Amino acid sequence: MSLRVVVLGAENVGKSDLIYKSSIKQEDYVTDIEILDSCAKKNTSIAPGDNVITWTDAFIVVYDICVHSSFEQAIKILDIINKARASVYCPALLLGNKTDLEHRRTVGVEEGHQAALEYNCQYYEVSAAEDFVTISIAFQALLRETKIIQQNKPLLKRRKSSLVNVSKKLGAMFGKKDSEMDRKRSTCDVAGPKTIFEKA
Ligand SMILES: Nc1nc2c(ncn2[C@@H]2O[C@H](COP(=O)(O)OP(=O)(O)OP(=O)(O)O)[C@@H](O)[C@H]2O)c(=O)[nH]1
């Protein structure tokens, strides 16, 4: 199975370090995993582009527990992802990084928990510098959820198409033409990803 993950977050929060550490640990977990590191630079948008949302199977949103503005940026990203996931569900993981710098913490654990609850994502605090175990646990939890979603996708598609067939048959029984049924159905179709993102 092939899985795609995009890592998002403000500048300097530790995205590259986390990707490096996680890829070492994940080698034997899934056969093929692609990770995209989004490099947010100063004065550019931190939001993923619509090309990213259609590409990825899961999101990792990182902030630095010592920099409150990076947490606020993480919330903005989660907000955008959440809106996009209204049509296409995509697992997400919120990571508070740099727990080795506890003495400089400005983002409370409670704030992270609250955000994870609000945006329906998994949440861990880690240290890319020191703590490989929790990073591994966090990535595995995300990959597990992503695999389940991917494995169930064909089933969901089959269910959707059988529902369409049933509605066509009912339409035929009650004398409605396919074109009428199609017109009616279009109002409740599952929409594809919307172009709500700014430039990545
Ligand atoms: N103390 C500490 N430093 C860390 C940790 N993770 C990353 N760093 C340091 O933070 C700095 C930024 O790390 P990067 O991995 O380059 O961060 P990034 O988010 O990829 O940065 P950009 O590519 O500029 O967006 C580097 O100096 C890292 O060594 C951590 O867990 N603890």
PDB file of C-alpha atoms and ligand atoms in Angstrom:
ATOM      1  CA  MET A   1       0.000   0.000   0.000  1.00  0.00           C
ATOM      2  CA  SER A   2       1.182   3.500  -0.790  1.00  0.00           C
ATOM      3  CA  LEU A   3       0.416   6.409   1.557  1.00  0.00           C
ATOM      4  CA  ARG A   4       1.032  10.112   1.126  1.00  0.00           C
ATOM      5  CA  VAL A   5       1.495  12.488   4.035  1.00  0.00           C
ATOM      6  CA  VAL A   6       2.024  16.242   4.013  1.00  0.00           C
ATOM      7  CA  VAL A   7       3.718  18.033   6.918  1.00  0.00           C
ATOM      8  CA  LEU A   8       2.590  21.606   7.552  1.00  0.00           C
ATOM      9  CA  GLY A   9       3.424  24.300  10.079  1.00  0.00           C
ATOM     10  CA  ALA A  10       5.160  27.605  10.658  1.00  0.00           C
ATOM     11  CA  GLU A  11       8.829  28.185   9.980  1.00  0.00           C
ATOM     12  CA  ASN A  12      11.412  26.589  12.290  1.00  0.00           C
ATOM     13  CA  VAL A  13       8.973  24.380  14.230  1.00  0.00           C
ATOM     14  CA  GLY A  14      10.983  21.257  13.380  1.00  0.00           C
ATOM     15  CA  LYS A  15       9.118  19.801  10.374  1.00  0.00           C
ATOM     16  CA  SER A  16      12.268  18.582   8.603  1.00  0.00           C
ATOM     17  CA  ASP A  17      13.735  17.035  11.764  1.00  0.00           C
ATOM     18  CA  LEU A  18      10.462  15.242  12.497  1.00  0.00           C
ATOM     19  CA  ILE A  19      10.231  13.872   8.962  1.00  0.00           C
ATOM     20  CA  TYR A  20      13.804  12.626   9.127  1.00  0.00           C
ATOM     21  CA  LYS A  21      13.294  10.893  12.491  1.00  0.00           C
ATOM     22  CA  SER A  22       9.915   9.426  11.534  1.00  0.00           C
ATOM     23  CA  SER A  23      11.127   7.995   8.220  1.00  0.00           C
ATOM     24  CA  ILE A  24      13.895   6.095  10.014  1.00  0.00           C
ATOM     25  CA  LYS A  25      11.348   4.538  12.353  1.00  0.00           C
ATOM     26  CA  GLN A  26       8.643   3.817   9.782  1.00  0.00           C
ATOM     27  CA  GLU A  27      10.686   1.882   7.229  1.00  0.00           C
ATOM     28  CA  ASP A  28       9.155  -1.491   8.023  1.00  0.00           C
ATOM     29  CA  TYR A  29       5.636  -0.318   8.824  1.00  0.00           C
ATOM     30  CA  VAL A  30       4.223   0.424   5.392  1.00  0.00           C
ATOM     31  CA  THR A  31       5.926  -0.514   2.172  1.00  0.00           C
ATOM     32  CA  ASP A  32       5.633   2.832   0.450  1.00  0.00           C
ATOM     33  CA  ILE A  33       5.205   6.166   2.189  1.00  0.00           C
ATOM     34  CA  GLU A  34       5.721   9.554   0.563  1.00  0.00           C
ATOM     35  CA  ILE A  35       6.157  12.577   2.810  1.00  0.00           C
ATOM     36  CA  LEU A  36       5.893  16.130   1.517  1.00  0.00           C
ATOM     37  CA  ASP A  37       7.598  18.840   3.573  1.00  0.00           C
ATOM     38  CA  SER A  38       5.879  22.180   3.043  1.00  0.00           C
ATOM     39  CA  CYS A  39       8.403  24.955   3.597  1.00  0.00           C
ATOM     40  CA  ALA A  40       6.519  27.978   4.843  1.00  0.00           C
ATOM     41  CA  LYS A  41       8.665  31.060   4.446  1.00  0.00           C
ATOM     42  CA  LYS A  42       8.124  34.419   6.074  1.00  0.00           C
ATOM     43  CA  ASN A  43       5.330  36.492   4.530  1.00  0.00           C
ATOM     44  CA  THR A  44       3.960  33.621   2.458  1.00  0.00           C
ATOM     45  CA  SER A  45       0.849  31.607   3.080  1.00  0.00           C
ATOM     46  CA  ILE A  46       1.128  28.622   5.427  1.00  0.00           C
ATOM     47  CA  ALA A  47      -2.061  27.060   4.086  1.00  0.00           C
ATOM     48  CA  PRO A  48      -1.872  24.026   1.812  1.00  0.00           C
ATOM     49  CA  GLY A  49      -2.758  24.555  -1.844  1.00  0.00           C
ATOM     50  CA  ASP A  50      -5.641  22.644  -3.417  1.00  0.00           C
ATOM     51  CA  ASN A  51      -3.073  20.521  -5.280  1.00  0.00           C
ATOM     52  CA  VAL A  52      -1.782  19.374  -1.877  1.00  0.00           C
ATOM     53  CA  ILE A  53      -5.205  18.433  -0.547  1.00  0.00           C
ATOM     54  CA  THR A  54      -5.962  16.305  -3.578  1.00  0.00           C
ATOM     55  CA  TRP A  55      -2.495  14.712  -3.417  1.00  0.00           C
ATOM     56  CA  THR A  56      -2.298  13.771   0.245  1.00  0.00           C
ATOM     57  CA  ASP A  57      -3.871  10.940   2.259  1.00  0.00           C
ATOM     58  CA  ALA A  58      -3.096  12.519   5.661  1.00  0.00           C
ATOM     59  CA  PHE A  59      -1.897  15.752   7.271  1.00  0.00           C
ATOM     60  CA  ILE A  60       0.631  16.412  10.009  1.00  0.00           C
ATOM     61  CA  VAL A  61       0.433  19.900  11.504  1.00  0.00           C
ATOM     62  CA  VAL A  62       3.414  20.911  13.629  1.00  0.00           C
ATOM     63  CA  TYR A  63       3.937  23.765  16.095  1.00  0.00           C
ATOM     64  CA  ASP A  64       6.691  24.715  18.517  1.00  0.00           C
ATOM     65  CA  ILE A  65       5.514  24.554  22.155  1.00  0.00           C
ATOM     66  CA  CYS A  66       7.802  27.534  22.897  1.00  0.00           C
ATOM     67  CA  VAL A  67       6.342  29.813  20.190  1.00  0.00           C
ATOM     68  CA  HIS A  68       2.683  30.661  20.662  1.00  0.00           C
ATOM     69  CA  SER A  69       2.345  32.223  17.205  1.00  0.00           C
ATOM     70  CA  SER A  70       3.300  28.854  15.658  1.00  0.00           C
ATOM     71  CA  PHE A  71       0.382  27.291  17.571  1.00  0.00           C
ATOM     72  CA  GLU A  72      -1.958  29.985  16.249  1.00  0.00           C
ATOM     73  CA  GLN A  73      -0.751  29.212  12.709  1.00  0.00           C
ATOM     74  CA  ALA A  74      -1.345  25.511  13.343  1.00  0.00           C
ATOM     75  CA  ILE A  75      -4.939  26.330  14.344  1.00  0.00           C
ATOM     76  CA  LYS A  76      -5.443  28.281  11.099  1.00  0.00           C
ATOM     77  CA  ILE A  77      -4.138  25.327   9.089  1.00  0.00           C
ATOM     78  CA  LEU A  78      -6.394  22.891  10.993  1.00  0.00           C
ATOM     79  CA  ASP A  79      -9.324  25.170  10.321  1.00  0.00           C
ATOM     80  CA  ILE A  80      -8.671  25.063   6.577  1.00  0.00           C
ATOM     81  CA  ILE A  81      -8.123  21.302   6.609  1.00  0.00           C
ATOM     82  CA  ASN A  82     -11.323  20.822   8.575  1.00  0.00           C
ATOM     83  CA  LYS A  83     -13.347  22.741   5.972  1.00  0.00           C
ATOM     84  CA  ALA A  84     -11.796  20.677   3.190  1.00  0.00           C
ATOM     85  CA  ARG A  85     -12.473  17.439   5.105  1.00  0.00           C
ATOM     86  CA  ALA A  86     -16.173  18.214   5.138  1.00  0.00           C
ATOM     87  CA  SER A  87     -16.253  16.726   1.627  1.00  0.00           C
ATOM     88  CA  VAL A  88     -13.228  14.398   1.623  1.00  0.00           C
ATOM     89  CA  TYR A  89     -12.226  13.018   5.041  1.00  0.00           C
ATOM     90  CA  CYS A  90      -8.486  13.004   5.555  1.00  0.00           C
ATOM     91  CA  PRO A  91      -6.819  11.991   8.868  1.00  0.00           C
ATOM     92  CA  ALA A  92      -4.786  14.664  10.644  1.00  0.00           C
ATOM     93  CA  LEU A  93      -2.196  14.694  13.427  1.00  0.00           C
ATOM     94  CA  LEU A  94      -1.359  17.765  15.528  1.00  0.00           C
ATOM     95  CA  LEU A  95       2.204  17.694  16.875  1.00  0.00           C
ATOM     96  CA  GLY A  96       3.567  20.062  19.533  1.00  0.00           C
ATOM     97  CA  ASN A  97       7.349  19.826  19.074  1.00  0.00           C
ATOM     98  CA  LYS A  98      10.405  20.690  21.240  1.00  0.00           C
ATOM     99  CA  THR A  99       9.267  19.295  24.588  1.00  0.00           C
ATOM    100  CA  ASP A 100      12.938  19.169  25.583  1.00  0.00           C
ATOM    101  CA  LEU A 101      12.635  22.965  25.962  1.00  0.00           C
ATOM    102  CA  GLU A 102       9.924  22.689  28.642  1.00  0.00           C
ATOM    103  CA  HIS A 103      11.326  25.696  30.548  1.00  0.00           C
ATOM    104  CA  ARG A 104      10.512  27.895  27.532  1.00  0.00           C
ATOM    105  CA  ARG A 105       6.998  26.546  26.978  1.00  0.00           C
ATOM    106  CA  THR A 106       4.323  29.101  26.031  1.00  0.00           C
ATOM    107  CA  VAL A 107       1.663  26.712  24.679  1.00  0.00           C
ATOM    108  CA  GLY A 108      -0.127  24.675  27.355  1.00  0.00           C
ATOM    109  CA  VAL A 109      -0.865  20.961  26.899  1.00  0.00           C
ATOM    110  CA  GLU A 110      -4.526  21.828  27.490  1.00  0.00           C
ATOM    111  CA  GLU A 111      -4.515  24.202  24.510  1.00  0.00           C
ATOM    112  CA  GLY A 112      -3.219  21.407  22.284  1.00  0.00           C
ATOM    113  CA  HIS A 113      -5.823  18.953  23.608  1.00  0.00           C
ATOM    114  CA  GLN A 114      -8.590  21.474  23.101  1.00  0.00           C
ATOM    115  CA  ALA A 115      -7.548  22.135  19.489  1.00  0.00           C
ATOM    116  CA  ALA A 116      -7.366  18.398  18.773  1.00  0.00           C
ATOM    117  CA  LEU A 117     -10.867  17.929  20.160  1.00  0.00           C
ATOM    118  CA  GLU A 118     -12.235  20.867  18.217  1.00  0.00           C
ATOM    119  CA  TYR A 119     -10.671  19.802  14.924  1.00  0.00           C
ATOM    120  CA  ASN A 120     -11.101  16.048  15.379  1.00  0.00           C
ATOM    121  CA  CYS A 121      -7.468  15.077  14.992  1.00  0.00           C
ATOM    122  CA  GLN A 122      -4.894  13.067  16.909  1.00  0.00           C
ATOM    123  CA  TYR A 123      -2.560  14.976  19.204  1.00  0.00           C
ATOM    124  CA  TYR A 124       0.906  14.356  20.652  1.00  0.00           C
ATOM    125  CA  GLU A 125       3.692  16.417  22.134  1.00  0.00           C
ATOM    126  CA  VAL A 126       7.169  15.313  21.037  1.00  0.00           C
ATOM    127  CA  SER A 127      10.810  16.284  20.820  1.00  0.00           C
ATOM    128  CA  ALA A 128      12.464  15.715  17.466  1.00  0.00           C
ATOM    129  CA  ALA A 129      15.753  16.317  19.267  1.00  0.00           C
ATOM    130  CA  GLU A 130      15.369  13.685  21.982  1.00  0.00           C
ATOM    131  CA  ASP A 131      12.211  11.607  21.890  1.00  0.00           C
ATOM    132  CA  PHE A 132      12.059   9.021  19.086  1.00  0.00           C
ATOM    133  CA  VAL A 133       9.574   6.749  20.842  1.00  0.00           C
ATOM    134  CA  THR A 134       6.664   9.204  21.010  1.00  0.00           C
ATOM    135  CA  ILE A 135       7.328  10.356  17.434  1.00  0.00           C
ATOM    136  CA  SER A 136       7.113   6.766  16.292  1.00  0.00           C
ATOM    137  CA  ILE A 137       3.892   6.170  18.265  1.00  0.00           C
ATOM    138  CA  ALA A 138       2.330   9.344  16.820  1.00  0.00           C
ATOM    139  CA  PHE A 139       3.232   8.505  13.211  1.00  0.00           C
ATOM    140  CA  GLN A 140       2.067   4.919  13.562  1.00  0.00           C
ATOM    141  CA  ALA A 141      -1.258   6.081  14.986  1.00  0.00           C
ATOM    142  CA  LEU A 142      -1.749   8.399  12.003  1.00  0.00           C
ATOM    143  CA  LEU A 143      -0.695   5.758   9.484  1.00  0.00           C
ATOM    144  CA  ARG A 144      -3.016   3.204  11.067  1.00  0.00           C
ATOM    145  CA  GLU A 145      -5.979   5.564  10.718  1.00  0.00           C
ATOM    146  CA  THR A 146      -4.943   6.490   7.162  1.00  0.00           C
ATOM    147  CA  LYS A 147      -4.640   2.844   6.132  1.00  0.00           C
ATOM    148  CA  ILE A 148      -8.118   2.089   7.484  1.00  0.00           C
ATOM    149  CA  ILE A 149      -9.587   5.038   5.540  1.00  0.00           C
ATOM    150  CA  GLN A 150      -7.771   3.981   2.342  1.00  0.00           C
ATOM    151  CA  GLN A 151      -8.809   0.337   2.680  1.00  0.00           C
ATOM    152  CA  ASN A 152     -12.452   1.329   3.146  1.00  0.00           C
ATOM    153  CA  LYS A 153     -12.539   3.755   0.200  1.00  0.00           C
ATOM    154  CA  PRO A 154     -13.515   1.127  -2.438  1.00  0.00           C
ATOM    155  CA  LEU A 155     -16.237  -0.127  -0.085  1.00  0.00           C
ATOM    156  CA  LEU A 156     -17.625   3.392   0.343  1.00  0.00           C
ATOM    157  CA  LYS A 157     -17.541   3.919  -3.449  1.00  0.00           C
ATOM    158  CA  ARG A 158     -19.343   0.595  -4.012  1.00  0.00           C
ATOM    159  CA  ARG A 159     -21.972   1.559  -1.451  1.00  0.00           C
ATOM    160  CA  LYS A 160     -22.469   4.925  -3.146  1.00  0.00           C
ATOM    161  CA  SER A 161     -22.846   3.391  -6.612  1.00  0.00           C
ATOM    162  CA  SER A 162     -25.284   0.742  -5.346  1.00  0.00           C
ATOM    163  CA  LEU A 163     -27.343   3.518  -3.755  1.00  0.00           C
ATOM    164  CA  VAL A 164     -27.424   5.274  -7.148  1.00  0.00           C
ATOM    165  CA  ASN A 165     -28.535   2.032  -8.816  1.00  0.00           C
ATOM    166  CA  VAL A 166     -31.308   1.534  -6.248  1.00  0.00           C
ATOM    167  CA  SER A 167     -32.513   5.101  -6.740  1.00  0.00           C
ATOM    168  CA  LYS A 168     -32.507   4.601 -10.547  1.00  0.00           C
ATOM    169  CA  LYS A 169     -34.557   1.406 -10.172  1.00  0.00           C
ATOM    170  CA  LEU A 170     -37.023   3.150  -7.868  1.00  0.00           C
ATOM    171  CA  GLY A 171     -37.244   6.004 -10.370  1.00  0.00           C
ATOM    172  CA  ALA A 172     -37.980   3.530 -13.169  1.00  0.00           C
ATOM    173  CA  MET A 173     -40.661   1.816 -11.042  1.00  0.00           C
ATOM    174  CA  PHE A 174     -42.380   5.127 -10.391  1.00  0.00           C
ATOM    175  CA  GLY A 175     -42.009   6.339 -13.960  1.00  0.00           C
ATOM    176  CA  LYS A 176     -39.142   8.822 -13.530  1.00  0.00           C
ATOM    177  CA  LYS A 177     -36.555   9.110 -16.268  1.00  0.00           C
ATOM    178  CA  ASP A 178     -32.837   8.751 -15.445  1.00  0.00           C
ATOM    179  CA  SER A 179     -32.249  12.376 -16.446  1.00  0.00           C
ATOM    180  CA  GLU A 180     -34.783  13.549 -13.835  1.00  0.00           C
ATOM    181  CA  MET A 181     -33.157  11.367 -11.203  1.00  0.00           C
ATOM    182  CA  ASP A 182     -29.705  12.686 -12.135  1.00  0.00           C
ATOM    183  CA  ARG A 183     -30.974  16.275 -11.846  1.00  0.00           C
ATOM    184  CA  LYS A 184     -32.356  15.586  -8.383  1.00  0.00           C
ATOM    185  CA  ARG A 185     -29.271  13.742  -7.231  1.00  0.00           C
ATOM    186  CA  SER A 186     -26.880  16.492  -8.249  1.00  0.00           C
ATOM    187  CA  THR A 187     -28.010  18.590  -5.290  1.00  0.00           C
ATOM    188  CA  CYS A 188     -26.716  16.028  -2.795  1.00  0.00           C
ATOM    189  CA  ASP A 189     -23.649  14.723  -4.635  1.00  0.00           C
ATOM    190  CA  VAL A 190     -20.445  14.436  -2.642  1.00  0.00           C
ATOM    191  CA  ALA A 191     -18.354  17.335  -3.888  1.00  0.00           C
ATOM    192  CA  GLY A 192     -14.683  17.046  -4.786  1.00  0.00           C
ATOM    193  CA  PRO A 193     -12.076  19.118  -2.978  1.00  0.00           C
ATOM    194  CA  LYS A 194     -12.820  22.798  -3.261  1.00  0.00           C
ATOM    195  CA  THR A 195     -10.269  25.380  -4.224  1.00  0.00           C
ATOM    196  CA  ILE A 196     -10.456  27.049  -0.855  1.00  0.00           C
ATOM    197  CA  PHE A 197      -6.763  27.011  -0.224  1.00  0.00           C
ATOM    198  CA  GLU A 198      -4.421  29.846  -0.866  1.00  0.00           C
ATOM    199  CA  LYS A 199      -1.113  29.311  -2.596  1.00  0.00           C
ATOM    200  CA  ALA A 200       0.954  26.632  -0.765  1.00  0.00           C
TER     201      ALA A 200
HETATM  202  N1  LIG B   1      15.555  21.917  21.011  1.00  0.00           N
HETATM  203  C1  LIG B   1      14.971  21.412  19.927  1.00  0.00           C
HETATM  204  N2  LIG B   1      15.269  21.904  18.720  1.00  0.00           N
HETATM  205  C2  LIG B   1      14.641  21.378  17.634  1.00  0.00           C
HETATM  206  C3  LIG B   1      13.690  20.334  17.745  1.00  0.00           C
HETATM  207  N3  LIG B   1      13.249  20.040  16.514  1.00  0.00           N
HETATM  208  C4  LIG B   1      13.874  20.863  15.668  1.00  0.00           C
HETATM  209  N4  LIG B   1      14.729  21.673  16.341  1.00  0.00           N
HETATM  210  C5  LIG B   1      15.598  22.720  15.803  1.00  0.00           C
HETATM  211  O1  LIG B   1      14.759  23.739  15.275  1.00  0.00           O
HETATM  212  C6  LIG B   1      15.346  24.288  14.103  1.00  0.00           C
HETATM  213  C7  LIG B   1      14.371  24.187  12.944  1.00  0.00           C
HETATM  214  O2  LIG B   1      14.196  22.828  12.623  1.00  0.00           O
HETATM  215  P1  LIG B   1      13.702  22.389  11.163  1.00  0.00           P
HETATM  216  O3  LIG B   1      13.475  20.924  11.182  1.00  0.00           O
HETATM  217  O4  LIG B   1      14.616  22.920  10.107  1.00  0.00           O
HETATM  218  O5  LIG B   1      12.339  23.196  11.118  1.00  0.00           O
HETATM  219  P2  LIG B   1      11.360  23.399   9.858  1.00  0.00           P
HETATM  220  O6  LIG B   1      10.003  23.518  10.419  1.00  0.00           O
HETATM  221  O7  LIG B   1      11.584  22.296   8.863  1.00  0.00           O
HETATM  222  O8  LIG B   1      11.860  24.776   9.308  1.00  0.00           O
HETATM  223  P3  LIG B   1      11.521  25.447   7.853  1.00  0.00           P
HETATM  224  O9  LIG B   1      11.950  24.453   6.805  1.00  0.00           O
HETATM  225  O10 LIG B   1      12.332  26.698   7.848  1.00  0.00           O
HETATM  226  O11 LIG B   1      10.052  25.729   7.815  1.00  0.00           O
HETATM  227  C8  LIG B   1      16.658  23.511  13.860  1.00  0.00           C
HETATM  228  O12 LIG B   1      17.706  24.259  14.415  1.00  0.00           O
HETATM  229  C9  LIG B   1      16.445  22.224  14.614  1.00  0.00           C
HETATM  230  O13 LIG B   1      17.634  21.655  15.054  1.00  0.00           O
HETATM  231  C10 LIG B   1      13.398  19.816  19.056  1.00  0.00           C
HETATM  232  O14 LIG B   1      12.585  18.905  19.262  1.00  0.00           O
HETATM  233  N5  LIG B   1      14.072  20.410  20.091  1.00  0.00           N
END
